[in-house]
Amino acid sequence: MKKYIFNQKHIKKISIIVTIIISILLITIYLLLINIDISNLEMPAVYAINKICPYLKNIYGITILIAIFTTAISVGISFLQNTCKTQKDFNIKCILICITAVLFSQIGFSNLVNILYPVLGGLGLIQIIQILRK
């Protein structure tokens, strides 16, 4: 995003707007799942959608899949753009990311989430602290 946003004022406005949107979405999901035992469900939101409106389950599943792919692609491209100096370096790291993704896909979604969410959450807190120090 550093190529597109230069003004600190815009960054703060965008951060506030995104925070509000994510908060609204989180509250909505919480209210959707509050009365469901989600301890044994792989994807509780899909289960909740199936209970409320069964014909939307497949649409919601496809939406989640698209969201996962677009997030993975944008994060991968951002990482590559910020770390690669040459096209050769870009290609090598891109291949390594693809191989790593295939290897990690064998772990399973819930196991991957259980392992990576706490790690990435901790790294996110460190990043927030670093941003607030500036």
PDB file of C-alpha atoms in Angstrom:
ATOM      1  CA  MET A   1       0.000   0.000   0.000  1.00  0.00           C
ATOM      2  CA  LYS A   2       2.973   2.324   0.432  1.00  0.00           C
ATOM      3  CA  LYS A   3       2.937   2.933  -3.323  1.00  0.00           C
ATOM      4  CA  TYR A   4      -0.619   4.282  -3.172  1.00  0.00           C
ATOM      5  CA  ILE A   5      -0.961   6.032   0.178  1.00  0.00           C
ATOM      6  CA  PHE A   6       1.532   8.736   1.100  1.00  0.00           C
ATOM      7  CA  ASN A   7      -0.349  10.912   3.568  1.00  0.00           C
ATOM      8  CA  GLN A   8      -0.403   9.967   7.268  1.00  0.00           C
ATOM      9  CA  LYS A   9      -3.856  11.552   7.564  1.00  0.00           C
ATOM     10  CA  HIS A  10      -5.237   9.175   4.936  1.00  0.00           C
ATOM     11  CA  ILE A  11      -3.659   6.194   6.667  1.00  0.00           C
ATOM     12  CA  LYS A  12      -5.380   7.100   9.929  1.00  0.00           C
ATOM     13  CA  LYS A  13      -8.758   7.604   8.208  1.00  0.00           C
ATOM     14  CA  ILE A  14      -8.472   4.294   6.390  1.00  0.00           C
ATOM     15  CA  SER A  15      -7.461   2.531   9.612  1.00  0.00           C
ATOM     16  CA  ILE A  16     -10.482   3.921  11.464  1.00  0.00           C
ATOM     17  CA  ILE A  17     -12.891   2.987   8.663  1.00  0.00           C
ATOM     18  CA  VAL A  18     -11.481  -0.540   8.371  1.00  0.00           C
ATOM     19  CA  THR A  19     -11.634  -0.963  12.160  1.00  0.00           C
ATOM     20  CA  ILE A  20     -15.303   0.040  12.198  1.00  0.00           C
ATOM     21  CA  ILE A  21     -16.164  -2.303   9.317  1.00  0.00           C
ATOM     22  CA  ILE A  22     -14.320  -5.252  10.868  1.00  0.00           C
ATOM     23  CA  SER A  23     -15.940  -4.578  14.248  1.00  0.00           C
ATOM     24  CA  ILE A  24     -19.410  -4.614  12.683  1.00  0.00           C
ATOM     25  CA  LEU A  25     -18.624  -7.863  10.862  1.00  0.00           C
ATOM     26  CA  LEU A  26     -17.235  -9.468  14.040  1.00  0.00           C
ATOM     27  CA  ILE A  27     -20.307  -8.490  16.050  1.00  0.00           C
ATOM     28  CA  THR A  28     -22.541  -9.906  13.310  1.00  0.00           C
ATOM     29  CA  ILE A  29     -20.654 -13.216  13.294  1.00  0.00           C
ATOM     30  CA  TYR A  30     -20.722 -13.345  17.085  1.00  0.00           C
ATOM     31  CA  LEU A  31     -24.494 -12.838  17.146  1.00  0.00           C
ATOM     32  CA  LEU A  32     -24.857 -15.508  14.465  1.00  0.00           C
ATOM     33  CA  LEU A  33     -22.819 -18.069  16.437  1.00  0.00           C
ATOM     34  CA  ILE A  34     -23.805 -17.236  20.020  1.00  0.00           C
ATOM     35  CA  ASN A  35     -26.402 -20.025  20.318  1.00  0.00           C
ATOM     36  CA  ILE A  36     -24.446 -22.743  18.507  1.00  0.00           C
ATOM     37  CA  ASP A  37     -22.004 -25.224  20.074  1.00  0.00           C
ATOM     38  CA  ILE A  38     -19.008 -24.623  17.818  1.00  0.00           C
ATOM     39  CA  SER A  39     -16.475 -26.750  19.701  1.00  0.00           C
ATOM     40  CA  ASN A  40     -16.608 -29.646  17.210  1.00  0.00           C
ATOM     41  CA  LEU A  41     -17.265 -27.724  13.999  1.00  0.00           C
ATOM     42  CA  GLU A  42     -14.595 -27.137  11.349  1.00  0.00           C
ATOM     43  CA  MET A  43     -16.344 -24.061   9.921  1.00  0.00           C
ATOM     44  CA  PRO A  44     -19.034 -22.854  12.332  1.00  0.00           C
ATOM     45  CA  ALA A  45     -20.204 -19.957  10.173  1.00  0.00           C
ATOM     46  CA  VAL A  46     -21.082 -22.357   7.327  1.00  0.00           C
ATOM     47  CA  TYR A  47     -23.002 -24.517   9.820  1.00  0.00           C
ATOM     48  CA  ALA A  48     -24.897 -21.448  11.086  1.00  0.00           C
ATOM     49  CA  ILE A  49     -25.732 -20.335   7.546  1.00  0.00           C
ATOM     50  CA  ASN A  50     -26.969 -23.858   6.780  1.00  0.00           C
ATOM     51  CA  LYS A  51     -29.276 -23.723   9.823  1.00  0.00           C
ATOM     52  CA  ILE A  52     -30.666 -20.288   8.955  1.00  0.00           C
ATOM     53  CA  CYS A  53     -30.824 -20.484   5.160  1.00  0.00           C
ATOM     54  CA  PRO A  54     -29.672 -23.831   3.681  1.00  0.00           C
ATOM     55  CA  TYR A  55     -29.603 -22.695   0.062  1.00  0.00           C
ATOM     56  CA  LEU A  56     -26.993 -20.033   0.914  1.00  0.00           C
ATOM     57  CA  LYS A  57     -24.529 -22.576   2.361  1.00  0.00           C
ATOM     58  CA  ASN A  58     -22.804 -23.283  -0.965  1.00  0.00           C
ATOM     59  CA  ILE A  59     -22.672 -19.599  -1.902  1.00  0.00           C
ATOM     60  CA  TYR A  60     -21.162 -18.776   1.493  1.00  0.00           C
ATOM     61  CA  GLY A  61     -18.646 -21.626   1.165  1.00  0.00           C
ATOM     62  CA  ILE A  62     -17.547 -20.359  -2.253  1.00  0.00           C
ATOM     63  CA  THR A  63     -17.310 -16.826  -0.853  1.00  0.00           C
ATOM     64  CA  ILE A  64     -15.065 -18.048   1.973  1.00  0.00           C
ATOM     65  CA  LEU A  65     -12.877 -19.950  -0.506  1.00  0.00           C
ATOM     66  CA  ILE A  66     -12.522 -16.876  -2.719  1.00  0.00           C
ATOM     67  CA  ALA A  67     -11.695 -14.750   0.343  1.00  0.00           C
ATOM     68  CA  ILE A  68      -8.978 -17.202   1.385  1.00  0.00           C
ATOM     69  CA  PHE A  69      -7.449 -17.244  -2.100  1.00  0.00           C
ATOM     70  CA  THR A  70      -7.542 -13.465  -2.586  1.00  0.00           C
ATOM     71  CA  THR A  71      -6.006 -12.921   0.846  1.00  0.00           C
ATOM     72  CA  ALA A  72      -3.258 -15.462   0.210  1.00  0.00           C
ATOM     73  CA  ILE A  73      -2.471 -13.974  -3.190  1.00  0.00           C
ATOM     74  CA  SER A  74      -2.403 -10.367  -1.975  1.00  0.00           C
ATOM     75  CA  VAL A  75      -0.260 -11.204   1.053  1.00  0.00           C
ATOM     76  CA  GLY A  76       2.119 -13.251  -1.109  1.00  0.00           C
ATOM     77  CA  ILE A  77       2.472 -10.546  -3.750  1.00  0.00           C
ATOM     78  CA  SER A  78       2.972  -7.852  -1.089  1.00  0.00           C
ATOM     79  CA  PHE A  79       5.658  -9.943   0.583  1.00  0.00           C
ATOM     80  CA  LEU A  80       7.405 -10.564  -2.727  1.00  0.00           C
ATOM     81  CA  GLN A  81       7.250  -6.906  -3.779  1.00  0.00           C
ATOM     82  CA  ASN A  82       8.718  -5.757  -0.463  1.00  0.00           C
ATOM     83  CA  THR A  83      11.502  -8.342  -0.264  1.00  0.00           C
ATOM     84  CA  CYS A  84      12.633  -8.987  -3.839  1.00  0.00           C
ATOM     85  CA  LYS A  85      15.094  -6.770  -5.639  1.00  0.00           C
ATOM     86  CA  THR A  86      15.337  -8.709  -8.924  1.00  0.00           C
ATOM     87  CA  GLN A  87      12.976 -10.738 -11.088  1.00  0.00           C
ATOM     88  CA  LYS A  88      15.076 -13.856 -10.456  1.00  0.00           C
ATOM     89  CA  ASP A  89      14.754 -13.390  -6.680  1.00  0.00           C
ATOM     90  CA  PHE A  90      11.003 -12.831  -7.140  1.00  0.00           C
ATOM     91  CA  ASN A  91      10.636 -16.080  -9.113  1.00  0.00           C
ATOM     92  CA  ILE A  92      12.662 -18.153  -6.626  1.00  0.00           C
ATOM     93  CA  LYS A  93      10.735 -16.859  -3.614  1.00  0.00           C
ATOM     94  CA  CYS A  94       7.430 -17.330  -5.454  1.00  0.00           C
ATOM     95  CA  ILE A  95       8.261 -20.995  -6.096  1.00  0.00           C
ATOM     96  CA  LEU A  96       9.297 -21.441  -2.444  1.00  0.00           C
ATOM     97  CA  ILE A  97       6.010 -19.908  -1.270  1.00  0.00           C
ATOM     98  CA  CYS A  98       4.026 -22.257  -3.533  1.00  0.00           C
ATOM     99  CA  ILE A  99       5.929 -25.334  -2.323  1.00  0.00           C
ATOM    100  CA  THR A 100       5.508 -24.252   1.310  1.00  0.00           C
ATOM    101  CA  ALA A 101       1.779 -23.696   0.763  1.00  0.00           C
ATOM    102  CA  VAL A 102       1.364 -27.195  -0.660  1.00  0.00           C
ATOM    103  CA  LEU A 103       3.264 -28.705   2.290  1.00  0.00           C
ATOM    104  CA  PHE A 104       1.264 -26.745   4.879  1.00  0.00           C
ATOM    105  CA  SER A 105      -2.027 -27.628   3.181  1.00  0.00           C
ATOM    106  CA  GLN A 106      -1.517 -31.233   4.300  1.00  0.00           C
ATOM    107  CA  ILE A 107      -1.801 -30.199   7.971  1.00  0.00           C
ATOM    108  CA  GLY A 108      -5.513 -29.417   7.708  1.00  0.00           C
ATOM    109  CA  PHE A 109      -7.350 -26.152   8.114  1.00  0.00           C
ATOM    110  CA  SER A 110      -8.257 -26.339  11.800  1.00  0.00           C
ATOM    111  CA  ASN A 111      -4.801 -27.561  12.826  1.00  0.00           C
ATOM    112  CA  LEU A 112      -3.176 -24.823  10.794  1.00  0.00           C
ATOM    113  CA  VAL A 113      -5.415 -22.217  12.409  1.00  0.00           C
ATOM    114  CA  ASN A 114      -4.685 -23.599  15.892  1.00  0.00           C
ATOM    115  CA  ILE A 115      -0.946 -23.357  15.258  1.00  0.00           C
ATOM    116  CA  LEU A 116      -0.671 -20.143  13.265  1.00  0.00           C
ATOM    117  CA  TYR A 117      -3.287 -17.849  14.825  1.00  0.00           C
ATOM    118  CA  PRO A 118      -1.499 -17.496  18.173  1.00  0.00           C
ATOM    119  CA  VAL A 119       1.857 -17.034  16.433  1.00  0.00           C
ATOM    120  CA  LEU A 120       0.518 -14.468  13.974  1.00  0.00           C
ATOM    121  CA  GLY A 121      -1.453 -12.760  16.738  1.00  0.00           C
ATOM    122  CA  GLY A 122       1.731 -12.296  18.752  1.00  0.00           C
ATOM    123  CA  LEU A 123       3.561 -10.987  15.694  1.00  0.00           C
ATOM    124  CA  GLY A 124       0.643  -8.642  15.008  1.00  0.00           C
ATOM    125  CA  LEU A 125       0.861  -7.237  18.535  1.00  0.00           C
ATOM    126  CA  ILE A 126       4.581  -6.639  18.077  1.00  0.00           C
ATOM    127  CA  GLN A 127       3.830  -4.894  14.786  1.00  0.00           C
ATOM    128  CA  ILE A 128       1.153  -2.700  16.388  1.00  0.00           C
ATOM    129  CA  ILE A 129       3.562  -1.711  19.168  1.00  0.00           C
ATOM    130  CA  GLN A 130       6.199  -0.823  16.567  1.00  0.00           C
ATOM    131  CA  ILE A 131       3.686   1.274  14.591  1.00  0.00           C
ATOM    132  CA  LEU A 132       2.521   3.121  17.720  1.00  0.00           C
ATOM    133  CA  ARG A 133       6.130   3.960  18.675  1.00  0.00           C
ATOM    134  CA  LYS A 134       6.599   5.926  15.440  1.00  0.00           C
TER     135      LYS A 134
END
